[in-house]
């Protein structure tokens, strides 16, 4: 078992790049002993070397991989932070997407968060800690072109808030958080930028930076707030779309047209 006297330990999944890497960078700077995971073994090793973290090749879709990561983290010390960041984005209309792409998004985005949360609770339930699940602005309302992705992130948000209720009922001193950022300039988004169905992601004038999202993540980990959406004004718009979809969908169509112009210009 880890030594409680050592620096606190944090785990960040999907941290070879993007949000995960910047969150891990900030946790290292705060004095945490950080364990980062990624499916890409070469990338996670390189990022771990860059940050001064421990890198483990792991598949967020597999419960046993989370258990293996948790065991490795406990060997380093007392785990106080766990961030489920690993996720997949595949744009497209559901009837045009492959079975494999749909399964990948649900497995990585939903099952990955559930398995990771269970592993986190297993190692933090006695001393307490913070569990952060990365959701998305798309969790709040309809997102034409990204229906499966939006559904998976809605599941992450609802799972996290429901989980906090269960933790409270059982007196487990873990605070769960869900971060819902708008579209950001990450490899995840850039990889899909050539697809017309990502147009809605470009309806804002500028994409968020991974650093801005990581800063917001740190703010959540410092407090008790359950859900944070970034930026707030877009969250208000997205939530209204969920309440009044018949009104919101035509508005989203116009936003998509605007985003398409920016997508093409940026491709």
mmCIF file with all atom_site columns, C-alpha atoms in Angstrom, residues 31-243:
data_model
loop_
_atom_site.group_PDB
_atom_site.id
_atom_site.type_symbol
_atom_site.label_atom_id
_atom_site.label_alt_id
_atom_site.label_comp_id
_atom_site.label_asym_id
_atom_site.label_entity_id
_atom_site.label_seq_id
_atom_site.pdbx_PDB_ins_code
_atom_site.Cartn_x
_atom_site.Cartn_y
_atom_site.Cartn_z
_atom_site.occupancy
_atom_site.B_iso_or_equiv
_atom_site.pdbx_formal_charge
_atom_site.auth_seq_id
_atom_site.auth_comp_id
_atom_site.auth_asym_id
_atom_site.auth_atom_id
_atom_site.pdbx_PDB_model_num
ATOM 1   C CA . UNK A 1 31  ? 2.839   18.852 -6.018  1.00 0.00 ? 31  UNK A CA 1
ATOM 2   C CA . UNK A 1 32  ? 0.779   15.782 -6.847  1.00 0.00 ? 32  UNK A CA 1
ATOM 3   C CA . UNK A 1 33  ? 2.353   12.534 -7.895  1.00 0.00 ? 33  UNK A CA 1
ATOM 4   C CA . UNK A 1 34  ? 0.406   12.084 -11.124 1.00 0.00 ? 34  UNK A CA 1
ATOM 5   C CA . UNK A 1 35  ? -0.457  8.892  -12.968 1.00 0.00 ? 35  UNK A CA 1
ATOM 6   C CA . UNK A 1 36  ? -1.545  9.447  -16.557 1.00 0.00 ? 36  UNK A CA 1
ATOM 7   C CA . UNK A 1 37  ? -3.067  6.872  -18.862 1.00 0.00 ? 37  UNK A CA 1
ATOM 8   C CA . UNK A 1 38  ? -3.700  6.610  -22.572 1.00 0.00 ? 38  UNK A CA 1
ATOM 9   C CA . UNK A 1 39  ? -4.341  3.914  -25.144 1.00 0.00 ? 39  UNK A CA 1
ATOM 10  C CA . UNK A 1 40  ? -1.323  5.146  -27.137 1.00 0.00 ? 40  UNK A CA 1
ATOM 11  C CA . UNK A 1 41  ? 1.659   3.711  -25.253 1.00 0.00 ? 41  UNK A CA 1
ATOM 12  C CA . UNK A 1 42  ? 4.309   5.777  -27.039 1.00 0.00 ? 42  UNK A CA 1
ATOM 13  C CA . UNK A 1 43  ? 2.363   9.019  -26.528 1.00 0.00 ? 43  UNK A CA 1
ATOM 14  C CA . UNK A 1 44  ? 1.630   8.402  -22.854 1.00 0.00 ? 44  UNK A CA 1
ATOM 15  C CA . UNK A 1 45  ? 5.275   7.558  -22.197 1.00 0.00 ? 45  UNK A CA 1
ATOM 16  C CA . UNK A 1 46  ? 6.462   10.714 -23.938 1.00 0.00 ? 46  UNK A CA 1
ATOM 17  C CA . UNK A 1 47  ? 3.950   12.903 -22.089 1.00 0.00 ? 47  UNK A CA 1
ATOM 18  C CA . UNK A 1 48  ? 4.796   11.312 -18.752 1.00 0.00 ? 48  UNK A CA 1
ATOM 19  C CA . UNK A 1 49  ? 8.488   12.015 -19.349 1.00 0.00 ? 49  UNK A CA 1
ATOM 20  C CA . UNK A 1 50  ? 7.679   15.620 -20.283 1.00 0.00 ? 50  UNK A CA 1
ATOM 21  C CA . UNK A 1 51  ? 5.547   16.254 -17.201 1.00 0.00 ? 51  UNK A CA 1
ATOM 22  C CA . UNK A 1 52  ? 7.423   14.212 -14.627 1.00 0.00 ? 52  UNK A CA 1
ATOM 23  C CA . UNK A 1 53  ? 4.453   11.860 -14.210 1.00 0.00 ? 53  UNK A CA 1
ATOM 24  C CA . UNK A 1 54  ? 3.967   8.098  -14.262 1.00 0.00 ? 54  UNK A CA 1
ATOM 25  C CA . UNK A 1 55  ? 2.592   6.871  -17.588 1.00 0.00 ? 55  UNK A CA 1
ATOM 26  C CA . UNK A 1 56  ? 0.529   3.704  -18.010 1.00 0.00 ? 56  UNK A CA 1
ATOM 27  C CA . UNK A 1 57  ? -0.870  2.384  -21.270 1.00 0.00 ? 57  UNK A CA 1
ATOM 28  C CA . UNK A 1 58  ? -4.504  1.553  -20.540 1.00 0.00 ? 58  UNK A CA 1
ATOM 29  C CA . UNK A 1 59  ? -7.838  1.291  -22.321 1.00 0.00 ? 59  UNK A CA 1
ATOM 30  C CA . UNK A 1 60  ? -10.543 3.345  -20.612 1.00 0.00 ? 60  UNK A CA 1
ATOM 31  C CA . UNK A 1 61  ? -13.179 0.994  -21.985 1.00 0.00 ? 61  UNK A CA 1
ATOM 32  C CA . UNK A 1 62  ? -11.891 -1.916 -19.904 1.00 0.00 ? 62  UNK A CA 1
ATOM 33  C CA . UNK A 1 63  ? -12.756 -2.146 -16.211 1.00 0.00 ? 63  UNK A CA 1
ATOM 34  C CA . UNK A 1 64  ? -9.726  -4.307 -15.473 1.00 0.00 ? 64  UNK A CA 1
ATOM 35  C CA . UNK A 1 65  ? -7.424  -1.614 -16.879 1.00 0.00 ? 65  UNK A CA 1
ATOM 36  C CA . UNK A 1 66  ? -8.872  0.936  -14.458 1.00 0.00 ? 66  UNK A CA 1
ATOM 37  C CA . UNK A 1 67  ? -8.326  -1.500 -11.604 1.00 0.00 ? 67  UNK A CA 1
ATOM 38  C CA . UNK A 1 68  ? -4.722  -1.970 -12.720 1.00 0.00 ? 68  UNK A CA 1
ATOM 39  C CA . UNK A 1 69  ? -4.170  1.790  -12.831 1.00 0.00 ? 69  UNK A CA 1
ATOM 40  C CA . UNK A 1 70  ? -5.763  2.215  -9.410  1.00 0.00 ? 70  UNK A CA 1
ATOM 41  C CA . UNK A 1 71  ? -3.454  -0.428 -7.935  1.00 0.00 ? 71  UNK A CA 1
ATOM 42  C CA . UNK A 1 72  ? -0.412  1.324  -9.423  1.00 0.00 ? 72  UNK A CA 1
ATOM 43  C CA . UNK A 1 73  ? -1.582  4.697  -8.095  1.00 0.00 ? 73  UNK A CA 1
ATOM 44  C CA . UNK A 1 74  ? -2.024  3.333  -4.559  1.00 0.00 ? 74  UNK A CA 1
ATOM 45  C CA . UNK A 1 75  ? 1.567   2.110  -4.631  1.00 0.00 ? 75  UNK A CA 1
ATOM 46  C CA . UNK A 1 76  ? 2.655   5.737  -5.052  1.00 0.00 ? 76  UNK A CA 1
ATOM 47  C CA . UNK A 1 77  ? 0.700   7.118  -2.102  1.00 0.00 ? 77  UNK A CA 1
ATOM 48  C CA . UNK A 1 78  ? -2.763  8.248  -1.074  1.00 0.00 ? 78  UNK A CA 1
ATOM 49  C CA . UNK A 1 79  ? -5.004  8.891  -4.060  1.00 0.00 ? 79  UNK A CA 1
ATOM 50  C CA . UNK A 1 80  ? -6.978  12.119 -3.624  1.00 0.00 ? 80  UNK A CA 1
ATOM 51  C CA . UNK A 1 81  ? -7.869  13.094 -7.198  1.00 0.00 ? 81  UNK A CA 1
ATOM 52  C CA . UNK A 1 82  ? -9.153  11.034 -10.116 1.00 0.00 ? 82  UNK A CA 1
ATOM 53  C CA . UNK A 1 83  ? -9.997  12.626 -13.479 1.00 0.00 ? 83  UNK A CA 1
ATOM 54  C CA . UNK A 1 84  ? -11.920 10.636 -16.086 1.00 0.00 ? 84  UNK A CA 1
ATOM 55  C CA . UNK A 1 85  ? -10.945 12.528 -19.212 1.00 0.00 ? 85  UNK A CA 1
ATOM 56  C CA . UNK A 1 86  ? -10.547 9.810  -21.859 1.00 0.00 ? 86  UNK A CA 1
ATOM 57  C CA . UNK A 1 87  ? -13.120 10.136 -24.616 1.00 0.00 ? 87  UNK A CA 1
ATOM 58  C CA . UNK A 1 88  ? -13.838 9.809  -28.322 1.00 0.00 ? 88  UNK A CA 1
ATOM 59  C CA . UNK A 1 89  ? -15.607 12.082 -30.814 1.00 0.00 ? 89  UNK A CA 1
ATOM 60  C CA . UNK A 1 90  ? -16.935 10.816 -34.148 1.00 0.00 ? 90  UNK A CA 1
ATOM 61  C CA . UNK A 1 91  ? -19.132 13.188 -36.127 1.00 0.00 ? 91  UNK A CA 1
ATOM 62  C CA . UNK A 1 92  ? -21.971 12.087 -38.346 1.00 0.00 ? 92  UNK A CA 1
ATOM 63  C CA . UNK A 1 93  ? -25.643 11.249 -38.564 1.00 0.00 ? 93  UNK A CA 1
ATOM 64  C CA . UNK A 1 94  ? -26.446 8.084  -36.673 1.00 0.00 ? 94  UNK A CA 1
ATOM 65  C CA . UNK A 1 95  ? -27.756 6.228  -39.745 1.00 0.00 ? 95  UNK A CA 1
ATOM 66  C CA . UNK A 1 96  ? -24.496 6.943  -41.551 1.00 0.00 ? 96  UNK A CA 1
ATOM 67  C CA . UNK A 1 97  ? -22.123 5.987  -38.749 1.00 0.00 ? 97  UNK A CA 1
ATOM 68  C CA . UNK A 1 98  ? -20.577 2.551  -38.502 1.00 0.00 ? 98  UNK A CA 1
ATOM 69  C CA . UNK A 1 99  ? -21.416 0.105  -35.760 1.00 0.00 ? 99  UNK A CA 1
ATOM 70  C CA . UNK A 1 100 ? -17.787 0.295  -34.631 1.00 0.00 ? 100 UNK A CA 1
ATOM 71  C CA . UNK A 1 101 ? -17.771 4.100  -34.319 1.00 0.00 ? 101 UNK A CA 1
ATOM 72  C CA . UNK A 1 102 ? -20.992 4.096  -32.315 1.00 0.00 ? 102 UNK A CA 1
ATOM 73  C CA . UNK A 1 103 ? -19.738 1.341  -30.009 1.00 0.00 ? 103 UNK A CA 1
ATOM 74  C CA . UNK A 1 104 ? -16.406 3.135  -29.574 1.00 0.00 ? 104 UNK A CA 1
ATOM 75  C CA . UNK A 1 105 ? -18.056 6.369  -28.442 1.00 0.00 ? 105 UNK A CA 1
ATOM 76  C CA . UNK A 1 106 ? -20.419 4.673  -26.005 1.00 0.00 ? 106 UNK A CA 1
ATOM 77  C CA . UNK A 1 107 ? -17.709 2.396  -24.616 1.00 0.00 ? 107 UNK A CA 1
ATOM 78  C CA . UNK A 1 108 ? -15.079 5.112  -24.194 1.00 0.00 ? 108 UNK A CA 1
ATOM 79  C CA . UNK A 1 109 ? -17.291 8.013  -23.169 1.00 0.00 ? 109 UNK A CA 1
ATOM 80  C CA . UNK A 1 110 ? -19.841 6.243  -20.979 1.00 0.00 ? 110 UNK A CA 1
ATOM 81  C CA . UNK A 1 111 ? -18.435 2.903  -19.864 1.00 0.00 ? 111 UNK A CA 1
ATOM 82  C CA . UNK A 1 112 ? -14.999 4.483  -19.443 1.00 0.00 ? 112 UNK A CA 1
ATOM 83  C CA . UNK A 1 113 ? -16.344 7.066  -17.003 1.00 0.00 ? 113 UNK A CA 1
ATOM 84  C CA . UNK A 1 114 ? -18.388 4.488  -15.101 1.00 0.00 ? 114 UNK A CA 1
ATOM 85  C CA . UNK A 1 115 ? -15.493 2.031  -14.801 1.00 0.00 ? 115 UNK A CA 1
ATOM 86  C CA . UNK A 1 116 ? -13.094 4.835  -13.891 1.00 0.00 ? 116 UNK A CA 1
ATOM 87  C CA . UNK A 1 117 ? -15.447 6.192  -11.247 1.00 0.00 ? 117 UNK A CA 1
ATOM 88  C CA . UNK A 1 118 ? -15.810 2.769  -9.651  1.00 0.00 ? 118 UNK A CA 1
ATOM 89  C CA . UNK A 1 119 ? -12.029 2.387  -9.529  1.00 0.00 ? 119 UNK A CA 1
ATOM 90  C CA . UNK A 1 120 ? -11.669 5.883  -8.063  1.00 0.00 ? 120 UNK A CA 1
ATOM 91  C CA . UNK A 1 121 ? -14.219 5.212  -5.335  1.00 0.00 ? 121 UNK A CA 1
ATOM 92  C CA . UNK A 1 122 ? -12.435 1.993  -4.484  1.00 0.00 ? 122 UNK A CA 1
ATOM 93  C CA . UNK A 1 123 ? -9.194  3.831  -3.678  1.00 0.00 ? 123 UNK A CA 1
ATOM 94  C CA . UNK A 1 124 ? -10.629 7.068  -2.234  1.00 0.00 ? 124 UNK A CA 1
ATOM 95  C CA . UNK A 1 125 ? -13.666 6.013  -0.218  1.00 0.00 ? 125 UNK A CA 1
ATOM 96  C CA . UNK A 1 126 ? -11.860 5.803  3.134   1.00 0.00 ? 126 UNK A CA 1
ATOM 97  C CA . UNK A 1 127 ? -9.944  9.094  3.128   1.00 0.00 ? 127 UNK A CA 1
ATOM 98  C CA . UNK A 1 128 ? -12.053 10.996 0.588   1.00 0.00 ? 128 UNK A CA 1
ATOM 99  C CA . UNK A 1 129 ? -11.091 12.917 -2.505  1.00 0.00 ? 129 UNK A CA 1
ATOM 100 C CA . UNK A 1 130 ? -12.293 14.525 -5.703  1.00 0.00 ? 130 UNK A CA 1
ATOM 101 C CA . UNK A 1 131 ? -13.621 12.725 -8.788  1.00 0.00 ? 131 UNK A CA 1
ATOM 102 C CA . UNK A 1 132 ? -13.818 14.817 -11.949 1.00 0.00 ? 132 UNK A CA 1
ATOM 103 C CA . UNK A 1 133 ? -15.627 13.551 -15.039 1.00 0.00 ? 133 UNK A CA 1
ATOM 104 C CA . UNK A 1 134 ? -15.152 15.459 -18.289 1.00 0.00 ? 134 UNK A CA 1
ATOM 105 C CA . UNK A 1 135 ? -18.520 15.838 -19.987 1.00 0.00 ? 135 UNK A CA 1
ATOM 106 C CA . UNK A 1 136 ? -19.263 18.448 -22.676 1.00 0.00 ? 136 UNK A CA 1
ATOM 107 C CA . UNK A 1 137 ? -21.438 21.410 -23.530 1.00 0.00 ? 137 UNK A CA 1
ATOM 108 C CA . UNK A 1 138 ? -23.280 18.932 -25.747 1.00 0.00 ? 138 UNK A CA 1
ATOM 109 C CA . UNK A 1 139 ? -24.550 17.231 -22.579 1.00 0.00 ? 139 UNK A CA 1
ATOM 110 C CA . UNK A 1 140 ? -27.054 20.064 -22.086 1.00 0.00 ? 140 UNK A CA 1
ATOM 111 C CA . UNK A 1 141 ? -29.164 19.898 -25.237 1.00 0.00 ? 141 UNK A CA 1
ATOM 112 C CA . UNK A 1 142 ? -29.589 18.792 -28.857 1.00 0.00 ? 142 UNK A CA 1
ATOM 113 C CA . UNK A 1 143 ? -26.499 18.822 -31.085 1.00 0.00 ? 143 UNK A CA 1
ATOM 114 C CA . UNK A 1 144 ? -27.408 17.863 -34.685 1.00 0.00 ? 144 UNK A CA 1
ATOM 115 C CA . UNK A 1 145 ? -24.486 16.133 -36.366 1.00 0.00 ? 145 UNK A CA 1
ATOM 116 C CA . UNK A 1 146 ? -23.170 14.794 -33.073 1.00 0.00 ? 146 UNK A CA 1
ATOM 117 C CA . UNK A 1 147 ? -26.206 12.922 -31.748 1.00 0.00 ? 147 UNK A CA 1
ATOM 118 C CA . UNK A 1 148 ? -24.370 9.861  -30.423 1.00 0.00 ? 148 UNK A CA 1
ATOM 119 C CA . UNK A 1 149 ? -21.550 11.917 -28.925 1.00 0.00 ? 149 UNK A CA 1
ATOM 120 C CA . UNK A 1 150 ? -24.067 14.268 -27.295 1.00 0.00 ? 150 UNK A CA 1
ATOM 121 C CA . UNK A 1 151 ? -25.997 11.304 -25.895 1.00 0.00 ? 151 UNK A CA 1
ATOM 122 C CA . UNK A 1 152 ? -22.823 9.858  -24.408 1.00 0.00 ? 152 UNK A CA 1
ATOM 123 C CA . UNK A 1 153 ? -21.897 13.143 -22.742 1.00 0.00 ? 153 UNK A CA 1
ATOM 124 C CA . UNK A 1 154 ? -25.432 13.618 -21.423 1.00 0.00 ? 154 UNK A CA 1
ATOM 125 C CA . UNK A 1 155 ? -24.983 10.226 -19.817 1.00 0.00 ? 155 UNK A CA 1
ATOM 126 C CA . UNK A 1 156 ? -21.723 11.382 -18.212 1.00 0.00 ? 156 UNK A CA 1
ATOM 127 C CA . UNK A 1 157 ? -23.414 14.443 -16.727 1.00 0.00 ? 157 UNK A CA 1
ATOM 128 C CA . UNK A 1 158 ? -26.425 12.546 -15.382 1.00 0.00 ? 158 UNK A CA 1
ATOM 129 C CA . UNK A 1 159 ? -24.233 9.736  -14.077 1.00 0.00 ? 159 UNK A CA 1
ATOM 130 C CA . UNK A 1 160 ? -22.026 12.181 -12.183 1.00 0.00 ? 160 UNK A CA 1
ATOM 131 C CA . UNK A 1 161 ? -24.850 14.042 -10.481 1.00 0.00 ? 161 UNK A CA 1
ATOM 132 C CA . UNK A 1 162 ? -26.636 10.788 -9.638  1.00 0.00 ? 162 UNK A CA 1
ATOM 133 C CA . UNK A 1 163 ? -23.387 9.328  -8.328  1.00 0.00 ? 163 UNK A CA 1
ATOM 134 C CA . UNK A 1 164 ? -22.954 12.266 -5.955  1.00 0.00 ? 164 UNK A CA 1
ATOM 135 C CA . UNK A 1 165 ? -26.351 11.469 -4.508  1.00 0.00 ? 165 UNK A CA 1
ATOM 136 C CA . UNK A 1 166 ? -25.309 7.873  -3.886  1.00 0.00 ? 166 UNK A CA 1
ATOM 137 C CA . UNK A 1 167 ? -22.033 8.969  -2.289  1.00 0.00 ? 167 UNK A CA 1
ATOM 138 C CA . UNK A 1 168 ? -23.905 11.345 0.004   1.00 0.00 ? 168 UNK A CA 1
ATOM 139 C CA . UNK A 1 169 ? -26.449 8.712  0.999   1.00 0.00 ? 169 UNK A CA 1
ATOM 140 C CA . UNK A 1 170 ? -23.691 6.286  1.993   1.00 0.00 ? 170 UNK A CA 1
ATOM 141 C CA . UNK A 1 171 ? -21.590 8.928  3.735   1.00 0.00 ? 171 UNK A CA 1
ATOM 142 C CA . UNK A 1 172 ? -18.619 8.436  1.411   1.00 0.00 ? 172 UNK A CA 1
ATOM 143 C CA . UNK A 1 173 ? -16.445 11.590 1.542   1.00 0.00 ? 173 UNK A CA 1
ATOM 144 C CA . UNK A 1 174 ? -15.834 11.909 -2.199  1.00 0.00 ? 174 UNK A CA 1
ATOM 145 C CA . UNK A 1 175 ? -16.926 14.983 -4.141  1.00 0.00 ? 175 UNK A CA 1
ATOM 146 C CA . UNK A 1 176 ? -17.902 14.302 -7.742  1.00 0.00 ? 176 UNK A CA 1
ATOM 147 C CA . UNK A 1 177 ? -17.677 17.014 -10.382 1.00 0.00 ? 177 UNK A CA 1
ATOM 148 C CA . UNK A 1 178 ? -18.691 17.261 -14.038 1.00 0.00 ? 178 UNK A CA 1
ATOM 149 C CA . UNK A 1 179 ? -16.980 19.743 -16.355 1.00 0.00 ? 179 UNK A CA 1
ATOM 150 C CA . UNK A 1 180 ? -18.889 20.649 -19.518 1.00 0.00 ? 180 UNK A CA 1
ATOM 151 C CA . UNK A 1 181 ? -16.621 22.616 -21.873 1.00 0.00 ? 181 UNK A CA 1
ATOM 152 C CA . UNK A 1 182 ? -17.660 23.916 -25.259 1.00 0.00 ? 182 UNK A CA 1
ATOM 153 C CA . UNK A 1 183 ? -15.680 22.925 -28.358 1.00 0.00 ? 183 UNK A CA 1
ATOM 154 C CA . UNK A 1 184 ? -11.933 23.327 -27.898 1.00 0.00 ? 184 UNK A CA 1
ATOM 155 C CA . UNK A 1 185 ? -8.853  23.339 -30.086 1.00 0.00 ? 185 UNK A CA 1
ATOM 156 C CA . UNK A 1 186 ? -7.757  19.767 -29.447 1.00 0.00 ? 186 UNK A CA 1
ATOM 157 C CA . UNK A 1 187 ? -6.600  16.863 -31.583 1.00 0.00 ? 187 UNK A CA 1
ATOM 158 C CA . UNK A 1 188 ? -10.015 15.286 -30.926 1.00 0.00 ? 188 UNK A CA 1
ATOM 159 C CA . UNK A 1 189 ? -11.790 18.164 -32.686 1.00 0.00 ? 189 UNK A CA 1
ATOM 160 C CA . UNK A 1 190 ? -9.138  18.739 -35.346 1.00 0.00 ? 190 UNK A CA 1
ATOM 161 C CA . UNK A 1 191 ? -9.319  15.085 -36.393 1.00 0.00 ? 191 UNK A CA 1
ATOM 162 C CA . UNK A 1 192 ? -13.009 15.521 -37.248 1.00 0.00 ? 192 UNK A CA 1
ATOM 163 C CA . UNK A 1 193 ? -12.833 19.061 -38.632 1.00 0.00 ? 193 UNK A CA 1
ATOM 164 C CA . UNK A 1 194 ? -13.071 17.873 -42.223 1.00 0.00 ? 194 UNK A CA 1
ATOM 165 C CA . UNK A 1 195 ? -16.507 16.379 -41.538 1.00 0.00 ? 195 UNK A CA 1
ATOM 166 C CA . UNK A 1 196 ? -19.469 18.654 -42.330 1.00 0.00 ? 196 UNK A CA 1
ATOM 167 C CA . UNK A 1 197 ? -21.347 17.430 -39.267 1.00 0.00 ? 197 UNK A CA 1
ATOM 168 C CA . UNK A 1 198 ? -18.845 19.147 -36.968 1.00 0.00 ? 198 UNK A CA 1
ATOM 169 C CA . UNK A 1 199 ? -20.073 22.536 -38.198 1.00 0.00 ? 199 UNK A CA 1
ATOM 170 C CA . UNK A 1 200 ? -21.982 23.244 -34.979 1.00 0.00 ? 200 UNK A CA 1
ATOM 171 C CA . UNK A 1 201 ? -18.684 23.019 -33.038 1.00 0.00 ? 201 UNK A CA 1
ATOM 172 C CA . UNK A 1 202 ? -17.430 26.053 -34.947 1.00 0.00 ? 202 UNK A CA 1
ATOM 173 C CA . UNK A 1 203 ? -20.505 28.218 -34.322 1.00 0.00 ? 203 UNK A CA 1
ATOM 174 C CA . UNK A 1 204 ? -18.606 30.113 -31.614 1.00 0.00 ? 204 UNK A CA 1
ATOM 175 C CA . UNK A 1 205 ? -16.077 32.686 -32.799 1.00 0.00 ? 205 UNK A CA 1
ATOM 176 C CA . UNK A 1 206 ? -13.099 30.980 -31.179 1.00 0.00 ? 206 UNK A CA 1
ATOM 177 C CA . UNK A 1 207 ? -12.501 27.516 -29.794 1.00 0.00 ? 207 UNK A CA 1
ATOM 178 C CA . UNK A 1 208 ? -11.552 27.104 -26.167 1.00 0.00 ? 208 UNK A CA 1
ATOM 179 C CA . UNK A 1 209 ? -7.924  26.277 -25.412 1.00 0.00 ? 209 UNK A CA 1
ATOM 180 C CA . UNK A 1 210 ? -6.975  23.116 -23.498 1.00 0.00 ? 210 UNK A CA 1
ATOM 181 C CA . UNK A 1 211 ? -5.295  25.385 -20.956 1.00 0.00 ? 211 UNK A CA 1
ATOM 182 C CA . UNK A 1 212 ? -8.517  27.283 -20.252 1.00 0.00 ? 212 UNK A CA 1
ATOM 183 C CA . UNK A 1 213 ? -10.372 24.009 -19.738 1.00 0.00 ? 213 UNK A CA 1
ATOM 184 C CA . UNK A 1 214 ? -7.618  22.731 -17.434 1.00 0.00 ? 214 UNK A CA 1
ATOM 185 C CA . UNK A 1 215 ? -7.813  25.937 -15.381 1.00 0.00 ? 215 UNK A CA 1
ATOM 186 C CA . UNK A 1 216 ? -11.563 25.410 -15.004 1.00 0.00 ? 216 UNK A CA 1
ATOM 187 C CA . UNK A 1 217 ? -10.896 21.831 -13.926 1.00 0.00 ? 217 UNK A CA 1
ATOM 188 C CA . UNK A 1 218 ? -8.572  23.065 -11.192 1.00 0.00 ? 218 UNK A CA 1
ATOM 189 C CA . UNK A 1 219 ? -11.276 25.423 -9.977  1.00 0.00 ? 219 UNK A CA 1
ATOM 190 C CA . UNK A 1 220 ? -13.705 22.521 -9.654  1.00 0.00 ? 220 UNK A CA 1
ATOM 191 C CA . UNK A 1 221 ? -11.183 20.373 -7.802  1.00 0.00 ? 221 UNK A CA 1
ATOM 192 C CA . UNK A 1 222 ? -10.639 23.205 -5.332  1.00 0.00 ? 222 UNK A CA 1
ATOM 193 C CA . UNK A 1 223 ? -14.272 23.353 -4.250  1.00 0.00 ? 223 UNK A CA 1
ATOM 194 C CA . UNK A 1 224 ? -17.595 21.564 -3.919  1.00 0.00 ? 224 UNK A CA 1
ATOM 195 C CA . UNK A 1 225 ? -19.321 22.731 -7.084  1.00 0.00 ? 225 UNK A CA 1
ATOM 196 C CA . UNK A 1 226 ? -20.923 19.770 -8.821  1.00 0.00 ? 226 UNK A CA 1
ATOM 197 C CA . UNK A 1 227 ? -21.245 21.006 -12.419 1.00 0.00 ? 227 UNK A CA 1
ATOM 198 C CA . UNK A 1 228 ? -19.372 23.716 -14.305 1.00 0.00 ? 228 UNK A CA 1
ATOM 199 C CA . UNK A 1 229 ? -20.119 24.667 -17.911 1.00 0.00 ? 229 UNK A CA 1
ATOM 200 C CA . UNK A 1 230 ? -17.663 26.700 -19.945 1.00 0.00 ? 230 UNK A CA 1
ATOM 201 C CA . UNK A 1 231 ? -18.634 29.300 -21.083 1.00 0.00 ? 231 UNK A CA 1
ATOM 202 C CA . UNK A 1 232 ? -21.796 29.854 -19.066 1.00 0.00 ? 232 UNK A CA 1
ATOM 203 C CA . UNK A 1 233 ? -23.672 31.798 -21.742 1.00 0.00 ? 233 UNK A CA 1
ATOM 204 C CA . UNK A 1 234 ? -23.430 28.872 -24.155 1.00 0.00 ? 234 UNK A CA 1
ATOM 205 C CA . UNK A 1 235 ? -24.668 26.540 -21.429 1.00 0.00 ? 235 UNK A CA 1
ATOM 206 C CA . UNK A 1 236 ? -27.772 28.693 -20.921 1.00 0.00 ? 236 UNK A CA 1
ATOM 207 C CA . UNK A 1 237 ? -28.459 28.501 -24.647 1.00 0.00 ? 237 UNK A CA 1
ATOM 208 C CA . UNK A 1 238 ? -27.877 24.737 -24.733 1.00 0.00 ? 238 UNK A CA 1
ATOM 209 C CA . UNK A 1 239 ? -30.148 24.075 -21.774 1.00 0.00 ? 239 UNK A CA 1
ATOM 210 C CA . UNK A 1 240 ? -32.933 26.126 -23.301 1.00 0.00 ? 240 UNK A CA 1
ATOM 211 C CA . UNK A 1 241 ? -32.640 23.908 -26.354 1.00 0.00 ? 241 UNK A CA 1
ATOM 212 C CA . UNK A 1 242 ? -33.300 20.883 -24.188 1.00 0.00 ? 242 UNK A CA 1
ATOM 213 C CA . UNK A 1 243 ? -36.391 22.472 -22.645 1.00 0.00 ? 243 UNK A CA 1
#
